[in-house]
Amino acid sequence: MRSITRYQNPEYTGANRCLPCTITNVAVAAVGALALGLVTPPLGALAFLGALLTIYLRGYLVPGTPTVTRRYFPDWLLAVFDKMEPAATDVDVEETLVAAGVLEDGDDDLVLAPAFAAAWTERMADAERVGLSEAESERLDAMELGALTDLDAHSLDIQRYGDAVVANLDGERIGRWESRAAFVADVAAARELDDWVPRWRAIPLAARSELLGALRLFLERCPACDAPVELGQEVVRSCCRNYDVIAVSCSDCGARLLEADFDVRVLEAGDTPADGAAPAA
């Protein structure tokens, strides 16, 4: 898989692949291959396979696709594609973490229990790969993730696209983190939660992922450089549309620790989210 993926264009593939643009290009390729296949069926099939490979490696087949998609696709349709992610689980994040003693009542809201915060910080420091090459770091990350998820580490592939970290299992994406700092935070938290949450390994992976993502909202220091983190609202531009997000980022190195869709109409109504509250999906 690596021998092929090294030819990918990271700007439009992997974590940055745009689903509307991909579907548009596959549809164009199918129409073109069908027309060619009416004349020469084998050539049509070969052309379609070649087009799919091009889309897989380069992100799109038709030059200027992002501009075309942004211009002619209505925003409501592009938003539908944004929602085509795995459905949220029915896990009660707050109840689970409070019951385990991971979160406790603070002055105004829930906060990390001091004992858990200290143990989590220590594990995050242990998870750093100082002095290792990127390839060796990715190999160790795969082994770590495999051990935590009970998946075959040899079938896991950890890759970086810009700042983002993506985990693939036999070529299929199973996880994505906004940065390696976010990945380190989740790996360290998962190792610690194994001791705090009853039957942690029995919880479905999707639910565990939701719990880990929620915990990142409570980070006060960056796992990468130990600088303070900041919570803010930003407008993020994807391949073919803009959308509002709540973002948790490092104030120094800029590592993005969490990013979640946010309905800006809440702010326009004058009702800002409380600190530490989970943003709207």
XYZ file of N, CA and C in Angstrom:
843
model
N 0.826 -1.209 0.000
C 0.000 0.000 0.000
C 0.863 1.263 0.000
N 1.965 1.250 0.771
C 2.821 2.421 0.833
C 3.435 2.758 -0.509
N 3.746 1.721 -1.335
C 4.375 1.963 -2.626
C 3.441 2.742 -3.541
N 2.131 2.637 -3.312
C 1.159 3.371 -4.113
C 0.856 4.726 -3.487
N 0.614 4.740 -2.174
C 0.195 5.967 -1.508
C 1.265 7.056 -1.527
N 2.517 6.688 -1.730
C 3.554 7.719 -1.765
C 3.399 8.622 -2.979
N 2.629 8.173 -3.988
C 2.389 8.987 -5.173
C 1.133 9.851 -5.027
N 0.454 9.761 -3.873
C -0.750 10.548 -3.672
C -0.431 12.025 -3.504
N -1.378 12.856 -3.932
C -1.283 14.289 -3.732
C -1.957 14.609 -2.396
N -1.179 14.901 -1.342
C -1.771 15.069 -0.012
C -2.736 16.239 0.086
N -2.680 17.175 -0.862
C -3.568 18.337 -0.806
C -5.019 17.946 -1.052
N -5.235 16.854 -1.834
C -6.601 16.469 -2.193
C -6.907 15.007 -1.908
N -6.040 14.322 -1.172
C -6.291 12.908 -0.857
C -6.122 12.677 0.639
N -6.328 11.444 1.031
C -6.189 11.107 2.444
C -7.168 11.893 3.281
N -6.661 12.515 4.371
C -7.514 13.285 5.272
C -8.121 14.500 4.584
N -7.515 14.960 3.470
C -8.007 16.147 2.773
C -8.901 15.811 1.579
N -9.225 14.542 1.399
C -10.064 14.170 0.265
C -11.456 14.759 0.440
N -11.962 15.360 -0.622
C -13.291 15.974 -0.602
C -14.294 15.005 -1.213
N -15.293 14.620 -0.431
C -16.272 13.645 -0.904
C -17.105 14.162 -2.073
N -17.632 15.411 -2.038
C -18.390 15.899 -3.201
C -17.560 15.905 -4.481
N -16.296 16.346 -4.378
C -15.434 16.382 -5.559
C -15.130 14.973 -6.057
N -14.920 14.043 -5.132
C -14.632 12.663 -5.526
C -15.816 12.049 -6.248
N -17.018 12.236 -5.698
C -18.222 11.683 -6.332
C -18.435 12.297 -7.711
N -18.213 13.611 -7.816
C -18.373 14.282 -9.105
C -17.427 13.699 -10.143
N -16.178 13.480 -9.765
C -15.192 12.962 -10.709
C -15.461 11.512 -11.084
N -15.902 10.703 -10.115
C -16.239 9.312 -10.432
C -17.412 9.274 -11.409
N -18.389 10.169 -11.212
C -19.534 10.225 -12.116
C -19.092 10.617 -13.534
N -18.193 11.611 -13.627
C -17.669 12.018 -14.935
C -16.914 10.863 -15.582
N -16.105 10.165 -14.785
C -15.338 9.030 -15.311
C -16.261 7.923 -15.792
N -17.348 7.672 -15.061
C -18.285 6.618 -15.439
C -18.984 6.949 -16.749
N -19.403 8.212 -16.897
C -20.071 8.620 -18.138
C -19.113 8.512 -19.323
N -17.885 9.004 -19.127
C -16.910 8.931 -20.207
C -16.567 7.499 -20.577
N -16.390 6.635 -19.574
C -16.060 5.236 -19.838
C -17.216 4.518 -20.505
N -18.452 4.865 -20.097
C -19.625 4.241 -20.725
C -19.714 4.610 -22.194
N -19.468 5.888 -22.500
C -19.514 6.321 -23.901
C -18.435 5.618 -24.714
N -17.250 5.492 -24.147
C -16.166 4.803 -24.838
C -16.449 3.312 -24.955
N -17.094 2.763 -23.926
C -17.401 1.342 -23.926
C -18.429 0.957 -24.965
N -19.273 1.891 -25.369
C -20.248 1.595 -26.414
C -19.554 1.313 -27.745
N -18.364 1.891 -27.909
C -17.584 1.661 -29.132
C -16.657 0.463 -28.960
N -15.911 0.471 -27.857
C -14.973 -0.614 -27.565
C -15.076 -0.965 -26.083
N -15.874 -1.963 -25.718
C -16.099 -2.300 -24.300
C -14.831 -2.500 -23.488
N -13.845 -3.260 -23.948
C -12.635 -3.431 -23.130
C -11.917 -2.115 -22.868
N -11.891 -1.249 -23.891
C -11.220 0.036 -23.734
C -11.971 0.914 -22.736
N -13.295 0.824 -22.737
C -14.103 1.587 -21.795
C -13.831 1.165 -20.365
N -13.745 -0.150 -20.148
C -13.466 -0.667 -18.806
C -12.072 -0.254 -18.350
N -11.104 -0.334 -19.271
C -9.725 0.047 -18.940
C -9.636 1.535 -18.620
N -10.361 2.346 -19.386
C -10.351 3.789 -19.148
C -10.953 4.121 -17.787
N -12.002 3.402 -17.399
C -12.648 3.659 -16.117
C -11.711 3.307 -14.958
N -11.012 2.173 -15.085
C -10.066 1.774 -14.044
C -8.926 2.793 -13.922
N -8.456 3.265 -15.068
C -7.406 4.271 -15.058
C -7.873 5.569 -14.417
N -9.125 5.949 -14.689
C -9.671 7.171 -14.100
C -9.801 7.037 -12.587
N -10.260 5.867 -12.117
C -10.383 5.633 -10.678
C -9.027 5.714 -9.987
N -7.998 5.158 -10.642
C -6.654 5.210 -10.065
C -6.173 6.655 -9.979
N -6.458 7.432 -11.021
C -6.068 8.843 -11.020
C -6.762 9.598 -9.900
N -8.053 9.343 -9.716
C -8.811 10.012 -8.654
C -8.277 9.600 -7.288
N -7.926 8.321 -7.145
C -7.401 7.830 -5.868
C -6.078 8.512 -5.526
N -5.212 8.652 -6.522
C -3.883 9.194 -6.276
C -3.847 10.719 -6.275
N -4.613 11.350 -7.166
C -4.516 12.798 -7.312
C -5.668 13.550 -6.657
N -6.767 12.851 -6.339
C -7.893 13.516 -5.696
C -9.006 13.867 -6.656
N -8.655 14.141 -7.897
C -9.682 14.447 -8.890
C -9.154 14.151 -10.282
N -10.078 14.025 -11.223
C -9.747 13.714 -12.618
C -9.855 14.949 -13.496
N -10.906 15.740 -13.277
C -11.172 16.929 -14.092
C -10.463 18.131 -13.484
N -9.579 18.792 -14.226
C -8.890 19.982 -13.693
C -9.889 21.042 -13.238
N -9.584 21.694 -12.128
C -10.466 22.747 -11.630
C -11.681 22.246 -10.893
N -11.696 20.966 -10.518
C -12.871 20.396 -9.859
C -13.309 21.175 -8.622
N -12.408 21.525 -7.687
C -12.874 22.250 -6.493
C -13.631 23.528 -6.824
N -13.134 24.281 -7.827
C -13.804 25.521 -8.216
C -15.177 25.241 -8.791
N -15.273 24.226 -9.644
C -16.557 23.859 -10.258
C -17.553 23.417 -9.187
N -17.100 22.573 -8.274
C -17.985 22.069 -7.227
C -18.472 23.198 -6.334
N -17.551 24.093 -5.957
C -17.917 25.203 -5.084
C -18.917 26.125 -5.771
N -18.778 26.290 -7.086
C -19.616 27.241 -7.806
C -21.005 26.684 -8.113
N -21.083 25.397 -8.466
C -22.347 24.866 -8.972
C -23.097 23.958 -7.997
N -22.436 23.509 -6.927
C -23.134 22.701 -5.932
C -23.734 23.631 -4.878
N -25.049 23.534 -4.598
C -25.630 24.381 -3.555
C -25.034 24.032 -2.197
N -24.987 25.038 -1.321
C -24.349 24.839 -0.020
C -25.056 23.767 0.804
N -26.396 23.692 0.656
C -27.117 22.689 1.451
C -26.715 21.273 1.039
N -26.401 21.087 -0.249
C -25.995 19.769 -0.718
C -24.597 19.424 -0.217
N -23.692 20.401 -0.238
C -22.351 20.170 0.283
C -22.389 19.863 1.779
N -23.325 20.509 2.495
C -23.459 20.244 3.931
C -23.916 18.816 4.184
N -24.734 18.274 3.277
C -25.172 16.884 3.415
C -23.980 15.949 3.390
N -23.036 16.216 2.489
C -21.837 15.382 2.408
C -21.026 15.469 3.697
N -21.001 16.651 4.317
C -20.263 16.806 5.566
C -20.817 15.912 6.656
N -22.103 15.576 6.572
C -22.732 14.756 7.596
C -22.596 13.268 7.314
N -21.976 12.922 6.198
C -21.839 11.504 5.856
C -20.643 10.889 6.570
N -20.666 10.971 7.893
C -19.643 10.407 8.755
C -20.303 9.355 9.624
N -19.501 8.498 10.300
C -20.100 7.518 11.181
C -21.010 8.188 12.202
N -22.186 7.624 12.408
C -23.161 8.197 13.325
C -22.640 8.199 14.750
N -23.070 9.200 15.498
C -22.661 9.283 16.894
C -23.216 8.094 17.667
N -22.488 7.678 18.668
C -22.925 6.551 19.481
C -23.901 7.043 20.541
N -24.488 6.089 21.258
C -25.437 6.455 22.310
C -24.770 6.504 23.678
N -23.427 6.573 23.699
C -22.713 6.643 24.968
C -22.966 8.002 25.626
N -23.196 7.998 26.921
C -23.345 9.228 27.681
C -21.949 9.613 28.182
N -21.312 10.534 27.476
C -19.922 10.886 27.759
C -19.765 11.395 29.183
N -20.586 12.362 29.554
C -20.456 12.959 30.886
C -20.684 11.930 31.983
N -21.744 11.153 31.849
C -22.068 10.159 32.879
C -20.956 9.123 33.025
N -20.418 8.669 31.892
C -19.374 7.644 31.922
C -18.109 8.154 32.593
N -17.679 9.362 32.235
C -16.426 9.896 32.766
C -16.555 10.361 34.213
N -17.717 10.859 34.579
C -17.930 11.251 35.971
C -17.997 10.013 36.861
N -18.723 8.991 36.406
C -18.848 7.757 37.190
C -17.496 7.089 37.407
N -16.593 7.241 36.424
C -15.269 6.626 36.537
C -14.310 7.463 37.379
N -14.732 8.677 37.752
C -13.855 9.536 38.535
C -12.881 10.325 37.694
N -13.043 10.295 36.368
C -12.149 11.025 35.470
C -12.482 12.518 35.484
N -13.780 12.838 35.530
C -14.241 14.217 35.629
C -14.911 14.427 36.979
N -14.822 15.651 37.466
C -15.482 15.985 38.723
C -15.974 17.425 38.660
N -16.839 17.791 39.597
C -17.381 19.148 39.620
C -16.307 20.153 40.004
N -16.225 21.235 39.203
C -15.344 22.340 39.524
C -16.163 23.499 40.058
N -15.607 24.704 39.988
C -16.325 25.875 40.488
C -17.559 26.175 39.650
N -17.399 26.094 38.319
C -18.514 26.426 37.434
C -18.947 25.275 36.549
N -18.079 24.314 36.321
C -18.377 23.241 35.379
C -17.525 22.028 35.739
N -17.646 20.993 34.922
C -16.829 19.804 35.150
C -15.364 20.083 34.812
N -14.478 19.452 35.547
C -13.034 19.576 35.314
C -12.406 18.196 35.430
N -11.184 18.058 34.944
C -10.462 16.800 35.104
C -10.129 16.574 36.580
N -10.310 15.353 37.030
C -9.871 15.000 38.380
C -8.352 15.134 38.424
N -7.789 15.762 39.443
C -6.342 15.993 39.504
C -5.521 14.725 39.305
N -5.957 13.608 39.890
C -5.183 12.365 39.759
C -5.157 11.894 38.315
N -6.309 11.992 37.633
C -6.334 11.575 36.226
C -5.518 12.539 35.375
N -5.652 13.839 35.629
C -4.917 14.836 34.839
C -3.420 14.603 34.937
N -2.925 14.306 36.138
C -1.485 14.079 36.321
C -1.035 12.814 35.597
N -1.825 11.752 35.695
C -1.462 10.488 35.040
C -1.518 10.639 33.518
N -2.516 11.357 33.022
C -2.662 11.586 31.578
C -1.464 12.375 31.051
N -1.083 13.421 31.767
C 0.064 14.240 31.361
C 1.340 13.405 31.286
N 1.520 12.535 32.262
C 2.713 11.687 32.271
C 2.724 10.727 31.093
N 1.572 10.166 30.776
C 1.502 9.227 29.642
C 1.698 9.963 28.312
N 1.226 11.207 28.211
C 1.440 11.972 26.986
C 2.928 12.230 26.771
N 3.634 12.494 27.833
C 5.083 12.704 27.719
C 5.776 11.425 27.255
N 5.296 10.278 27.728
C 5.881 8.989 27.334
C 5.612 8.664 25.867
N 4.527 9.220 25.314
C 4.121 8.880 23.948
C 4.868 9.674 22.882
N 5.640 10.674 23.269
C 6.398 11.460 22.297
C 7.529 10.622 21.699
N 7.828 10.835 20.423
C 8.867 10.080 19.712
C 10.064 10.988 19.411
N 10.739 11.424 20.431
C 11.843 12.365 20.256
C 13.017 11.672 19.568
N 13.534 12.309 18.501
C 14.724 11.814 17.839
C 14.498 10.705 16.838
N 13.240 10.271 16.630
C 12.961 9.198 15.684
C 12.576 9.762 14.324
N 12.824 8.989 13.274
C 12.394 9.392 11.937
C 10.867 9.296 11.862
N 10.292 9.957 10.873
C 8.831 9.913 10.729
C 8.345 8.491 10.475
N 9.082 7.726 9.667
C 8.683 6.354 9.363
C 8.712 5.481 10.619
N 9.751 5.629 11.425
C 9.855 4.844 12.652
C 8.791 5.268 13.657
N 8.523 6.560 13.716
C 7.487 7.060 14.616
C 6.124 6.513 14.220
N 5.845 6.492 12.908
C 4.566 5.966 12.435
C 4.437 4.477 12.727
N 5.541 3.742 12.619
C 5.503 2.311 12.906
C 5.184 2.066 14.385
N 5.832 2.838 15.264
C 5.572 2.690 16.690
C 4.157 3.146 17.050
N 3.679 4.192 16.364
C 2.301 4.649 16.594
C 1.309 3.552 16.220
N 1.586 2.848 15.113
C 0.704 1.759 14.684
C 0.694 0.637 15.711
N 1.856 0.313 16.254
C 1.935 -0.732 17.269
C 1.170 -0.319 18.531
N 1.318 0.947 18.904
C 0.626 1.461 20.085
C -0.888 1.425 19.882
N -1.327 1.892 18.712
C -2.756 1.910 18.420
C -3.315 0.495 18.347
N -2.548 -0.424 17.762
C -2.991 -1.813 17.687
C -3.167 -2.422 19.063
N -2.248 -2.129 19.969
C -2.332 -2.669 21.325
C -3.532 -2.113 22.069
N -3.876 -0.852 21.803
C -4.976 -0.216 22.522
C -6.340 -0.610 21.971
N -6.388 -0.988 20.691
C -7.660 -1.293 20.052
C -7.850 -2.781 19.789
N -6.848 -3.592 20.169
C -6.886 -5.028 19.924
C -6.953 -5.341 18.433
N -6.360 -4.470 17.610
C -6.282 -4.692 16.174
C -4.872 -5.147 15.815
N -4.756 -5.816 14.683
C -3.458 -6.295 14.227
C -2.601 -5.111 13.799
N -1.538 -4.850 14.549
C -0.679 -3.697 14.258
C -0.051 -3.787 12.873
N 0.180 -5.014 12.382
C 0.797 -5.181 11.064
C -0.164 -4.800 9.941
N -1.469 -4.771 10.247
C -2.460 -4.369 9.248
C -2.802 -2.891 9.350
N -2.267 -2.244 10.378
C -2.524 -0.819 10.571
C -1.468 0.014 9.860
N -1.903 1.108 9.301
C -0.996 2.012 8.605
C -1.274 3.420 9.107
N -0.298 4.046 9.754
C -0.434 5.410 10.254
C 0.266 6.348 9.281
N -0.467 7.336 8.788
C 0.110 8.280 7.834
C -0.200 9.698 8.264
N 0.615 10.626 7.795
C 0.409 12.037 8.082
C 0.160 12.779 6.781
N -0.870 13.618 6.802
C -1.199 14.460 5.663
C -1.212 15.900 6.166
N -0.104 16.621 5.922
C 0.005 17.936 6.526
C 0.126 17.754 8.037
N -0.761 18.408 8.781
C -0.759 18.269 10.234
C -1.569 17.063 10.691
N -2.491 16.594 9.862
C -3.419 15.538 10.270
C -2.747 14.168 10.311
N -3.260 13.309 11.182
C -2.805 11.921 11.302
C -3.983 11.021 10.965
N -3.743 10.039 10.094
C -4.799 9.131 9.648
C -4.367 7.698 9.904
N -5.284 6.899 10.419
C -5.034 5.479 10.645
C -5.885 4.666 9.676
N -5.240 3.766 8.955
C -5.931 2.881 8.016
C -5.749 1.432 8.450
N -6.788 0.638 8.268
C -6.727 -0.794 8.539
C -7.003 -1.520 7.237
N -5.983 -2.207 6.717
C -6.107 -2.886 5.429
C -6.628 -1.940 4.349
N -6.118 -0.715 4.350
C -6.477 0.251 3.314
C -7.736 1.038 3.584
N -8.468 0.744 4.670
C -9.702 1.457 4.990
C -9.481 2.357 6.198
N -9.876 3.628 6.069
C -9.655 4.572 7.154
C -10.498 4.211 8.376
N -9.856 4.166 9.538
C -10.572 3.864 10.781
C -10.460 4.992 11.803
N -9.614 5.968 11.517
C -9.470 7.063 12.459
C -8.732 8.234 11.860
N -9.061 9.432 12.344
C -8.389 10.647 11.876
C -8.264 11.613 13.045
N -7.089 12.213 13.169
C -6.832 13.190 14.220
C -6.361 14.487 13.579
N -6.732 15.602 14.171
C -6.385 16.901 13.613
C -4.886 17.161 13.585
N -4.142 16.520 14.468
C -2.689 16.707 14.538
C -2.096 15.523 15.283
N -0.761 15.417 15.271
C -0.151 14.346 16.049
C -0.325 14.600 17.541
N -0.398 15.875 17.936
C -0.644 16.189 19.341
C -1.986 15.615 19.784
N -3.004 15.696 18.912
C -4.314 15.129 19.235
C -4.226 13.610 19.304
N -3.446 13.008 18.397
C -3.250 11.556 18.415
C -2.572 11.124 19.710
N -1.530 11.845 20.101
C -0.820 11.531 21.338
C -1.751 11.636 22.534
N -2.593 12.670 22.550
C -3.540 12.850 23.654
C -4.488 11.671 23.756
N -4.992 11.189 22.608
C -5.938 10.070 22.616
C -5.261 8.760 23.019
N -4.063 8.517 22.496
C -3.344 7.288 22.837
C -3.053 7.246 24.337
N -2.579 8.381 24.872
C -2.261 8.438 26.299
C -3.512 8.298 27.150
N -4.601 8.954 26.739
C -5.848 8.875 27.502
C -6.407 7.462 27.479
N -6.332 6.802 26.313
C -6.849 5.433 26.208
C -6.096 4.489 27.127
N -4.783 4.644 27.200
C -3.980 3.794 28.091
C -4.394 4.007 29.547
N -4.659 5.261 29.911
C -5.022 5.557 31.296
C -6.470 5.149 31.600
N -7.380 5.366 30.642
C -8.784 5.011 30.854
C -8.970 3.508 31.016
N -8.020 2.742 30.498
C -8.066 1.291 30.673
C -8.068 0.929 32.164
N -7.502 1.811 32.982
C -7.444 1.571 34.429
C -8.588 2.255 35.181
N -9.254 3.214 34.539
C -10.268 4.005 35.240
C -11.700 3.608 34.896
N -11.951 3.318 33.623
C -13.319 3.022 33.180
C -13.549 1.518 33.201
N -14.542 1.039 33.945
C -14.810 -0.406 33.995
C -15.059 -0.985 32.604
N -14.420 -2.105 32.311
C -14.600 -2.807 31.038
C -14.360 -1.878 29.843
N -13.312 -1.066 29.940
C -12.978 -0.125 28.864
C -12.828 -0.829 27.527
N -12.160 -1.972 27.501
C -11.923 -2.689 26.245
C -13.203 -3.255 25.653
N -14.252 -3.403 26.477
C -15.509 -3.959 25.983
C -16.389 -2.890 25.337
N -16.040 -1.624 25.538
C -16.809 -0.537 24.935
C -16.504 -0.492 23.441
N -17.524 -0.371 22.575
C -17.266 -0.307 21.126
C -16.267 0.795 20.783
N -15.473 0.551 19.739
C -14.431 1.502 19.353
C -14.990 2.896 19.071
N -16.153 2.958 18.424
C -16.741 4.267 18.114
C -17.064 5.033 19.389
N -17.549 4.335 20.405
C -17.871 4.980 21.672
C -16.603 5.415 22.387
N -15.562 4.568 22.333
C -14.291 4.941 22.952
C -13.728 6.196 22.284
N -13.840 6.259 20.974
C -13.354 7.418 20.234
C -14.099 8.680 20.655
N -15.400 8.548 20.875
C -16.202 9.704 21.295
C -15.775 10.183 22.690
N -15.510 9.246 23.575
C -15.066 9.594 24.927
C -13.702 10.289 24.892
N -12.807 9.779 24.062
C -11.471 10.370 23.959
C -11.529 11.774 23.370
N -12.356 11.950 22.343
C -12.500 13.269 21.740
C -13.055 14.281 22.728
N -14.028 13.846 23.543
C -14.604 14.740 24.541
C -13.564 15.142 25.574
N -12.684 14.225 25.934
C -11.655 14.531 26.931
C -10.719 15.635 26.452
N -10.489 15.695 25.139
C -9.567 16.710 24.625
C -10.067 18.131 24.883
N -11.386 18.269 25.093
C -11.932 19.584 25.432
C -11.398 20.086 26.771
N -10.928 19.169 27.600
C -10.481 19.537 28.940
C -8.969 19.744 29.028
N -8.272 19.582 27.912
C -6.825 19.815 27.917
C -6.526 21.283 28.192
N -5.570 21.544 29.052
C -5.148 22.905 29.345
C -3.765 23.213 28.779
N -2.971 22.153 28.533
C -1.628 22.315 27.989
C -1.479 21.457 26.745
N -0.671 21.908 25.812
C -0.447 21.187 24.558
C 0.442 19.961 24.797
N 0.036 18.784 24.296
C 0.878 17.586 24.452
C 2.219 17.693 23.726
N 2.286 18.564 22.702
C 3.511 18.666 21.904
C 4.543 19.609 22.508
N 4.096 20.753 23.068
C 5.062 21.749 23.543
C 4.752 22.283 24.934
N 3.679 21.822 25.534
C 3.291 22.188 26.905
C 2.848 23.643 27.037
N 2.545 24.298 25.930
C 2.017 25.666 25.999
C 0.514 25.614 26.286
N -0.080 26.711 26.764
C -1.525 26.728 27.019
C -2.311 26.538 25.726
N -3.484 25.944 25.833
C -4.348 25.771 24.668
C -5.465 26.803 24.723
N -6.033 27.087 23.555
C -7.072 28.101 23.444
C -8.297 27.523 22.752
N -9.477 27.968 23.172
C -10.741 27.575 22.567
C -11.291 28.765 21.806
N -11.627 28.557 20.539
C -12.160 29.660 19.756
C -13.038 29.179 18.622
N -13.703 30.125 17.973
C -14.552 29.822 16.830
C -13.869 30.314 15.563
N -13.817 29.459 14.534
C -13.142 29.801 13.292
C -13.986 29.409 12.090
N -13.668 30.002 10.973
C -14.247 29.592 9.698
C -13.178 28.792 8.961
N -13.480 27.545 8.641
C -12.537 26.659 7.974
C -12.980 26.464 6.530
N -12.042 26.553 5.618
C -12.357 26.348 4.209
C -11.906 24.963 3.802
N -12.841 24.152 3.381
C -12.507 22.838 2.853
C -12.264 22.983 1.359
N -12.216 21.871 0.685
C -11.951 21.899 -0.755
C -12.968 22.763 -1.494
N -14.243 22.666 -1.123
C -15.269 23.336 -1.923
C -16.318 24.085 -1.107
N -16.097 24.302 0.183
C -17.053 25.092 0.961
C -16.397 25.594 2.242
N -17.047 26.578 2.851
C -16.621 27.097 4.137
C -17.593 26.635 5.214
N -17.084 26.385 6.426
C -17.968 26.026 7.528
C -17.373 26.502 8.843
N -18.247 26.741 9.811
C -17.833 27.249 11.115
C -17.513 26.095 12.049
N -16.433 26.248 12.816
C -16.034 25.207 13.759
C -15.652 25.834 15.091
N -15.786 25.032 16.144
C -15.174 25.334 17.423
C -13.830 24.609 17.412
N -12.749 25.323 17.688
C -11.412 24.737 17.589
C -10.654 24.905 18.899
N -9.979 23.832 19.311
C -9.063 23.875 20.448
C -7.662 23.743 19.870
N -6.841 24.770 20.064
C -5.507 24.803 19.449
C -4.468 25.273 20.452
N -3.216 24.892 20.179
C -2.102 25.332 21.014
C -1.806 26.797 20.733
N -1.593 27.585 21.780
C -1.330 29.015 21.617
C 0.082 29.285 21.113
N 0.954 28.271 21.168
C 2.343 28.468 20.759
C 2.650 27.783 19.428
N 2.607 26.439 19.405
C 2.973 25.713 18.183
C 1.824 25.629 17.182
N 0.611 25.974 17.606
C -0.532 25.986 16.696
C -1.170 24.641 16.446
N -0.717 23.585 17.123
C -1.291 22.253 16.916
C -2.785 22.272 17.198
N -3.566 21.745 16.257
C -5.018 21.678 16.419
C -5.348 20.412 17.203
N -5.969 20.574 18.363
C -6.273 19.448 19.232
C -7.693 18.950 19.069
N -8.579 19.803 18.630
C -9.975 19.400 18.434
C -10.634 20.387 17.505
N -11.482 19.855 16.628
C -12.230 20.698 15.709
C -13.609 20.073 15.530
N -14.650 20.856 15.761
C -16.010 20.328 15.648
C -16.901 21.358 14.990
N -17.817 20.885 14.136
C -18.759 21.783 13.490
C -19.538 22.565 14.532
N -19.835 23.823 14.198
C -20.566 24.677 15.124
C -21.559 25.515 14.337
N -22.788 25.622 14.850
C -23.826 26.418 14.206
C -23.649 27.872 14.614
N -23.164 28.703 13.692
C -22.872 30.101 14.006
C -24.123 30.862 14.404
N -25.314 30.337 14.063
C -26.552 31.023 14.433
C -26.715 31.104 15.942
N -26.055 30.191 16.670
C -26.101 30.258 18.136
C -25.448 31.542 18.618
N -24.303 31.896 18.005
C -23.628 33.136 18.378
C -24.429 34.355 17.952
N -25.036 34.274 16.762
C -25.829 35.394 16.275
C -27.025 35.660 17.168
N -27.487 34.597 17.866
C -28.608 34.750 18.784
C -28.141 35.254 20.146
N -26.797 35.410 20.296
C -26.260 35.912 21.537
C -26.113 34.886 22.621
N -26.150 33.592 22.244
C -26.051 32.515 23.235
C -24.779 31.746 22.986
N -23.659 32.206 23.540
C -22.375 31.550 23.321
C -22.269 30.336 24.165
N -21.547 29.277 23.689
C -21.424 28.061 24.469
C -20.584 28.276 25.703
N -20.938 27.580 26.768
C -20.170 27.671 28.010
C -18.822 27.008 27.826
N -17.809 27.502 28.561
C -16.481 26.895 28.485
C -16.556 25.434 28.850
N -15.914 24.607 28.020
C -15.888 23.172 28.299
C -17.088 22.441 27.779
N -18.115 23.181 27.273
C -19.301 22.511 26.773
C -19.027 21.951 25.396
N -19.599 20.828 25.075
C -19.386 20.196 23.783
C -20.086 21.009 22.713
N -19.430 21.322 21.591
C -20.046 22.080 20.502
C -21.048 21.249 19.752
N -21.925 21.926 19.023
C -22.917 21.209 18.226
C -22.243 20.504 17.088
N -22.703 19.275 16.766
C -22.111 18.506 15.682
C -22.711 18.936 14.378
